[in-house]
Coordinates of C-alpha atoms in Angstrom, one line a residue:
M600 CA 0.0 0.0 0.0
K601 CA 1.2 3.5 -0.8
L602 CA 0.6 6.3 1.7
E603 CA 0.0 9.5 -0.2
G604 CA -1.0 11.7 2.7
K605 CA -1.9 11.6 6.4
Y606 CA -3.2 14.0 9.0
I607 CA -4.4 13.0 12.5
D608 CA -5.0 15.8 15.0
K609 CA -4.4 15.5 18.8
N610 CA -8.0 14.3 19.3
G611 CA -7.6 11.4 16.9
S612 CA -9.6 12.9 14.1
G613 CA -8.2 13.1 10.6
Y614 CA -7.6 11.4 7.3
V615 CA -5.3 9.1 5.3
T616 CA -4.9 9.0 1.5
L617 CA -3.9 5.6 0.2
I618 CA -3.3 3.7 -3.0
P619 CA -3.8 -0.2 -2.8
E620 CA -1.1 -2.0 -4.8
E621 CA -1.6 -5.7 -3.8
D622 CA -4.5 -8.1 -3.1
D623 CA -3.7 -8.0 0.6
D624 CA -4.1 -4.2 0.6
M625 CA -7.8 -4.5 -0.3
W626 CA -8.3 -6.7 2.9
H627 CA -6.5 -4.0 4.9
I628 CA -8.9 -1.4 3.5
Y629 CA -11.9 -3.6 4.3
N630 CA -10.8 -3.6 7.9
L631 CA -10.1 0.1 8.0
I632 CA -13.4 1.4 6.6
A633 CA -16.2 1.6 9.1
V634 CA -19.8 2.7 9.0
G635 CA -19.9 6.5 9.6
D636 CA -16.5 7.2 8.0
S637 CA -16.2 9.5 5.1
L638 CA -14.7 8.1 1.9
R639 CA -13.6 10.2 -1.1
S640 CA -12.6 8.7 -4.5
T641 CA -13.1 8.9 -8.2
T642 CA -16.1 7.1 -9.6
I643 CA -18.4 6.8 -12.7
R644 CA -21.9 8.1 -12.5
K645 CA -24.7 7.8 -15.0
V646 CA -26.2 11.3 -15.6
T647 CA -29.4 12.1 -17.4
S648 CA -29.4 15.5 -19.2
E649 CA -31.9 17.3 -21.4
S650 CA -31.0 18.7 -24.8
I651 CA -32.1 22.0 -26.3
T652 CA -34.9 20.3 -28.2
G653 CA -36.3 18.9 -24.9
S654 CA -35.2 15.3 -25.4
S655 CA -33.4 13.5 -22.6
F656 CA -30.2 11.5 -22.9
S657 CA -27.9 9.6 -20.6
E658 CA -24.1 9.6 -20.3
R659 CA -21.5 8.2 -18.0
V660 CA -19.2 10.8 -16.4
R661 CA -16.2 10.5 -14.2
T662 CA -16.3 12.5 -11.1
V663 CA -15.0 12.7 -7.5
L664 CA -17.4 11.9 -4.7
T665 CA -17.3 12.0 -0.9
I666 CA -19.8 9.6 0.8
S667 CA -20.7 8.9 4.4
V668 CA -20.2 5.1 4.6
E669 CA -23.3 2.9 5.3
T670 CA -22.4 -0.5 4.0
I671 CA -19.1 -2.2 2.9
E672 CA -18.9 -5.4 0.7
Y673 CA -15.6 -7.2 0.0
D674 CA -15.3 -9.5 -3.0
T675 CA -12.4 -12.0 -2.2
T676 CA -12.3 -13.4 -5.7
A677 CA -12.0 -10.1 -7.6
C678 CA -10.3 -8.3 -4.7
T679 CA -12.6 -5.3 -5.0
L680 CA -14.6 -3.3 -2.4
R681 CA -18.1 -1.8 -2.9
V682 CA -18.8 1.0 -0.4
K683 CA -22.3 2.5 -0.3
G684 CA -23.4 5.7 1.3
R685 CA -24.9 9.1 0.9
N686 CA -23.1 12.0 -0.9
I687 CA -22.0 14.6 1.7
K688 CA -20.1 17.1 -0.6
E689 CA -21.5 19.4 -3.3
N690 CA -21.1 17.9 -6.7
Q691 CA -22.4 19.1 -10.1
F692 CA -23.6 15.6 -11.0
V693 CA -24.8 14.1 -7.7
K694 CA -27.2 15.8 -5.3
M695 CA -26.4 16.1 -1.6
G696 CA -27.8 13.1 0.2
A697 CA -28.1 11.0 -2.9
Y698 CA -27.0 7.4 -2.6
H699 CA -23.9 6.2 -4.5
T700 CA -21.6 3.1 -4.4
L701 CA -17.9 3.6 -4.7
D702 CA -16.0 0.7 -6.2
L703 CA -12.5 0.6 -4.9
Q704 CA -9.9 -1.3 -7.0
M705 CA -6.2 -1.8 -7.2
N706 CA -4.1 1.3 -7.9
Q707 CA -7.1 3.6 -7.2
K708 CA -6.4 6.5 -4.9
F709 CA -8.9 7.3 -2.1
T710 CA -9.1 9.4 1.1
L711 CA -10.6 7.9 4.3
T712 CA -11.6 10.3 7.1
K713 CA -12.6 9.2 10.6
E714 CA -13.9 11.1 13.6
H715 CA -11.5 9.0 15.7
W716 CA -8.6 6.9 14.6
D717 CA -8.0 4.2 17.3
S718 CA -4.7 2.4 17.8
I719 CA -5.9 -0.7 15.8
A720 CA -6.7 1.4 12.7
L721 CA -3.4 3.3 12.9
D722 CA -1.4 0.1 13.3
R723 CA -3.2 -1.4 10.3
V724 CA -2.2 1.6 8.2
D725 CA 1.5 1.2 9.3
I726 CA 1.4 -2.5 8.6
A727 CA -0.2 -2.1 5.2
C728 CA 2.3 0.5 4.1
D729 CA 5.3 -1.7 5.2
P730 CA 7.3 -2.3 2.1
T731 CA 8.8 -5.6 3.5
R732 CA 5.3 -7.3 3.5
T733 CA 5.0 -10.1 0.9
A734 CA 2.8 -13.0 0.1
D735 CA 5.5 -15.6 0.6
V736 CA 3.9 -19.0 0.6
A737 CA 2.0 -21.1 -2.0
A738 CA 0.4 -24.4 -1.1
I739 CA -1.0 -27.2 -3.3
I740 CA -3.2 -29.5 -1.2
M741 CA -4.2 -32.5 -3.2
Q742 CA -5.5 -36.1 -3.4
E743 CA -6.4 -38.2 -6.4
G744 CA -9.0 -36.1 -8.3
L745 CA -9.0 -33.1 -6.0
A746 CA -6.5 -30.2 -5.6
H747 CA -6.5 -26.7 -4.1
V748 CA -3.9 -24.2 -5.2
C749 CA -3.6 -21.5 -2.5
A750 CA -1.7 -18.3 -1.8
V751 CA -0.9 -18.1 1.9
T752 CA -0.1 -14.7 3.4
S753 CA 0.0 -13.5 7.0
L754 CA -3.5 -12.1 6.4
M755 CA -5.4 -14.7 4.5
T756 CA -5.5 -18.0 2.7
I757 CA -6.8 -17.4 -0.9
T758 CA -7.9 -20.3 -3.0
R759 CA -6.5 -19.4 -6.4
A760 CA -7.8 -22.6 -8.1
R761 CA -9.8 -25.6 -7.3
I762 CA -9.4 -28.7 -9.5
E763 CA -11.8 -31.6 -9.3
M764 CA -11.8 -34.4 -11.8
H765 CA -13.2 -38.0 -11.8
I766 CA -10.5 -40.6 -11.7
P767 CA -11.7 -44.2 -12.6
R768 CA -10.6 -47.0 -10.3
K769 CA -8.0 -49.4 -11.4
R770 CA -9.4 -52.5 -12.9
R771 CA -7.8 -55.9 -12.7
G772 CA -5.6 -56.4 -15.8
S773 CA -6.0 -52.8 -17.1
C774 CA -5.1 -49.5 -15.6
T775 CA -5.2 -47.5 -18.8
N776 CA -8.3 -45.4 -18.0
H777 CA -7.1 -44.7 -14.5
D778 CA -3.6 -43.7 -15.6
K779 CA -4.9 -41.4 -18.4
A780 CA -7.3 -39.6 -16.1
L781 CA -4.6 -39.2 -13.5
E782 CA -2.2 -37.7 -16.0
R783 CA -4.9 -35.2 -17.2
F784 CA -5.5 -34.3 -13.6
Y785 CA -1.7 -33.8 -12.9
Y786 CA -1.4 -31.7 -16.1
T787 CA -4.3 -29.5 -15.0
V788 CA -2.8 -28.9 -11.6
M789 CA 0.6 -28.1 -13.1
Q790 CA -1.1 -25.5 -15.4
A791 CA -2.9 -24.0 -12.4
I792 CA 0.5 -23.7 -10.6
L793 CA 2.1 -21.9 -13.6
R794 CA -0.9 -19.6 -13.8
H795 CA -1.4 -18.7 -10.2
V796 CA 1.9 -19.1 -8.3
R797 CA 4.1 -15.9 -8.3
F798 CA 7.5 -17.5 -8.2
D799 CA 9.2 -14.1 -8.1
V800 CA 7.6 -13.5 -4.7
V801 CA 7.1 -16.9 -3.0
K802 CA 9.8 -18.3 -0.8
C803 CA 8.2 -21.8 -0.6
V804 CA 5.8 -23.9 -2.6
I805 CA 4.2 -26.7 -0.4
V806 CA 2.8 -29.8 -2.1
A807 CA 0.8 -31.9 0.4
S808 CA -1.3 -35.0 0.0
P809 CA -2.1 -38.3 1.6
G810 CA 0.0 -41.3 0.5
F811 CA 2.3 -40.9 -2.5
V812 CA 0.1 -38.6 -4.6
K813 CA 2.4 -35.6 -4.0
D814 CA 5.5 -37.6 -4.9
Q815 CA 3.9 -38.9 -8.2
F816 CA 2.7 -35.5 -9.1
F817 CA 6.1 -33.9 -8.3
E818 CA 7.8 -36.5 -10.5
Y819 CA 5.3 -35.9 -13.3
M820 CA 5.5 -32.1 -13.2
F821 CA 9.3 -31.9 -13.4
S822 CA 9.4 -34.6 -16.1
E823 CA 7.1 -32.4 -18.1
A824 CA 9.1 -29.4 -17.3
V825 CA 12.2 -31.0 -18.8
K826 CA 10.2 -32.2 -21.9
Q827 CA 8.5 -28.9 -22.5
D828 CA 11.5 -26.8 -21.4
I829 CA 9.4 -25.0 -18.7
K830 CA 12.2 -22.8 -17.2
T831 CA 9.9 -21.3 -14.5
L832 CA 9.5 -24.7 -12.9
M833 CA 13.1 -25.9 -13.3
E834 CA 14.6 -22.7 -11.9
N835 CA 12.3 -22.8 -8.8
K836 CA 12.6 -26.5 -8.1
P837 CA 14.4 -25.9 -4.8
K838 CA 11.4 -23.9 -3.5
F839 CA 9.1 -27.0 -3.5
L840 CA 8.5 -28.9 -0.3
L841 CA 6.6 -32.2 -0.2
V842 CA 4.7 -33.0 3.0
H843 CA 2.0 -35.3 4.2
S844 CA -1.7 -34.1 4.7
S845 CA -4.7 -36.1 5.7
S846 CA -6.7 -35.0 2.6
G847 CA -6.8 -32.8 -0.4
H848 CA -9.3 -30.4 1.2
K849 CA -8.4 -26.9 2.1
Q850 CA -9.0 -27.6 5.9
S851 CA -5.8 -29.8 5.8
L852 CA -3.7 -26.7 5.3
R853 CA -3.5 -25.9 9.1
E854 CA -2.0 -29.3 9.9
V855 CA 0.4 -28.9 7.0
L856 CA 1.6 -25.5 8.2
S857 CA 2.0 -27.0 11.7
D858 CA 4.4 -29.7 10.4
P859 CA 7.9 -29.2 12.0
N860 CA 9.6 -29.7 8.7
V861 CA 7.4 -27.0 7.2
S862 CA 7.9 -24.7 10.2
V863 CA 11.7 -24.8 9.7
K864 CA 11.3 -24.0 6.0
L865 CA 8.9 -21.2 6.7
A866 CA 10.8 -19.7 9.7
D867 CA 11.1 -16.3 7.9
T868 CA 7.6 -16.0 6.7
K869 CA 4.8 -14.2 8.5
A870 CA 2.2 -16.9 7.9
A871 CA 4.1 -19.3 10.2
S872 CA 4.0 -17.0 13.2
E873 CA 0.2 -17.0 13.4
V874 CA 0.1 -20.8 13.2
K875 CA 2.8 -21.2 15.8
A876 CA 1.0 -18.8 18.2
L877 CA -2.3 -20.8 17.9
D878 CA -0.5 -24.1 18.3
S879 CA 1.1 -22.8 21.5
F880 CA -2.3 -21.8 22.8
Y881 CA -3.7 -25.3 22.1
S882 CA -0.7 -26.9 23.7
M883 CA -1.1 -24.8 26.8
L884 CA -4.8 -25.5 26.9
Q885 CA -4.1 -29.2 27.0
N886 CA -1.1 -29.3 29.3
E887 CA -1.5 -26.2 31.6
P888 CA -5.2 -25.2 31.4
N889 CA -4.7 -22.7 34.2
R890 CA -2.6 -20.6 31.8
A891 CA -4.8 -20.7 28.7
F892 CA -8.3 -19.0 28.5
Y893 CA -10.6 -17.9 25.7
G894 CA -13.7 -15.7 25.6
I895 CA -13.8 -12.0 26.2
D896 CA -14.9 -12.1 29.9
D897 CA -12.2 -14.6 31.0
V898 CA -9.5 -12.8 29.0
E899 CA -10.5 -9.4 30.4
R900 CA -10.3 -10.8 34.0
A901 CA -6.8 -12.2 33.3
N902 CA -5.8 -8.8 31.9
E903 CA -7.0 -7.0 35.1
V904 CA -4.1 -8.7 37.0
N905 CA -1.6 -8.2 34.2
A906 CA -1.4 -11.9 33.5
I907 CA -1.5 -12.0 29.7
E908 CA 1.7 -12.9 28.0
T909 CA 0.2 -13.4 24.5
L910 CA -3.2 -12.1 23.3
L911 CA -4.7 -13.8 20.2
V912 CA -7.6 -11.9 18.6
T913 CA -9.3 -12.0 15.1
D914 CA -9.6 -8.8 13.1
E915 CA -13.3 -9.7 12.6
L916 CA -14.0 -8.4 16.1
F917 CA -12.7 -4.9 15.2
R918 CA -15.2 -4.7 12.3
S919 CA -18.2 -4.9 14.7
A920 CA -21.0 -2.4 13.7
D921 CA -21.4 -1.8 17.4
L922 CA -19.0 1.0 18.4
L923 CA -18.9 0.0 22.1
T924 CA -17.9 -3.6 21.1
R925 CA -15.1 -2.4 18.9
Q926 CA -13.9 0.0 21.6
R927 CA -13.9 -2.9 24.2
Y928 CA -11.5 -4.9 22.1
V929 CA -9.3 -1.9 21.2
A930 CA -9.0 -1.1 24.9
L931 CA -8.0 -4.8 25.6
V932 CA -5.3 -4.7 22.9
D933 CA -3.9 -1.4 24.2
S934 CA -3.9 -2.6 27.8
V935 CA -2.0 -5.8 26.9
K936 CA 0.6 -3.8 24.9
D937 CA 1.0 -1.3 27.8
N938 CA 1.7 -4.3 30.1
A939 CA 4.5 -5.6 27.8
G940 CA 2.3 -8.4 26.4
I941 CA 2.4 -9.7 22.8
V942 CA -0.6 -9.1 20.6
R943 CA -1.3 -11.3 17.6
I944 CA -4.1 -10.1 15.4
F945 CA -5.3 -12.9 13.1
S946 CA -7.1 -12.5 9.8
S947 CA -10.5 -14.1 9.6
L948 CA -9.6 -15.1 6.1
H949 CA -6.5 -17.0 7.2
I950 CA -6.8 -20.7 8.1
S951 CA -5.5 -20.0 11.6
G952 CA -8.0 -17.1 12.0
E953 CA -10.8 -19.4 11.1
Q954 CA -9.7 -21.7 13.9
L955 CA -9.5 -18.9 16.4
G956 CA -12.9 -17.7 15.3
Q957 CA -14.3 -21.0 16.5
L958 CA -12.9 -20.2 20.0
T959 CA -14.9 -16.9 20.2
G960 CA -12.2 -15.0 18.3
V961 CA -10.2 -14.0 21.4
A962 CA -7.8 -16.1 23.6
A963 CA -4.8 -15.6 25.8
I964 CA -1.7 -17.4 27.0
L965 CA -0.9 -16.3 30.5
R966 CA 2.4 -15.5 32.3
F967 CA 1.3 -17.4 35.3
P968 CA -1.5 -19.8 36.3
L969 CA -4.9 -18.5 37.4
P970 CA -6.6 -21.5 38.9
E971 CA -9.2 -19.3 40.6
L972 CA -10.4 -18.2 37.1
E973 CA -10.8 -21.8 36.1
D974 CA -12.6 -22.6 39.3
E975 CA -15.1 -19.7 38.6
N976 CA -15.8 -21.2 35.2
D977 CA -16.4 -24.7 36.8
S978 CA -18.8 -23.2 39.4
D979 CA -20.7 -21.4 36.6
E980 CA -21.1 -24.6 34.7
D981 CA -22.4 -26.3 37.8

């Protein structure tokens, strides 16, 4: 993301002017824009005019509008945002108070104004504009007849392609139909990799499957790369990592990213840190339950005695339409940081964020045990 301008006064009111440059930037913007904010950007508006003869005609004009935000929609496939609201600035084509929808796209400059920029929103602007941020992992999760080609960033897991093909069973005395169908499947997956994996950016390409499917596909792909002289594959062969998964479904990605061999390979990537933090919480919950709690009430009580070592929270909670709910989570994050705790904000589009969302979206690893907190929970259940 490119920061074109920024002004925040001492009361927290102000604006930022940004230009999204990558897919992840659109996710950041989705998390920044809230109902009641002011959004200014260029747009196309259909205008009806009347000619000298009295006949009417329509034309599409490009103009700049400022709207008060009422609804926000994010299209994960097209990576675009549709923001609807009422016009709040005089415009020759659009009346004051008229509804309009701004479509925000890549490389389109916009200005976002808020009455109050809280710490979460300001941190997100800083993270989004960090030039070192990259989408550094690609993953192919597969089984016979099913494959998912995914881009894994610290923010989200995006399914770039889903391949599903019928593979006939092997018949006694003849495997021709099975082998031909499997070869077509492998070829389709290879083409999807070439089309969707940015080898100039990724540090690692994971290929995971049950059994020997990954090994057979890997052998086929690089055999074809030699035959067809596909230099992109041959030059990036060291980036491929073969690991076991329980299935070819996308849900298997979490177990793949938790694999120790994968963790070593991904040590420098941002995606691995989120998975590692969640694994640490699950491990603590199993082995030392007095030091692992989830749910906003328990986590807040732990924070009151400065017990939180690591706070895990999903970004979905900060998109709450209820201002008081958002302020509650912002205050929690600020308090943990002030007490030298670590805060991990998970993307609800990332596989680890989905897992955390199933645990209410907020959890904490504590510095020291709080058995009395667990006793309170037990008594409540009774």
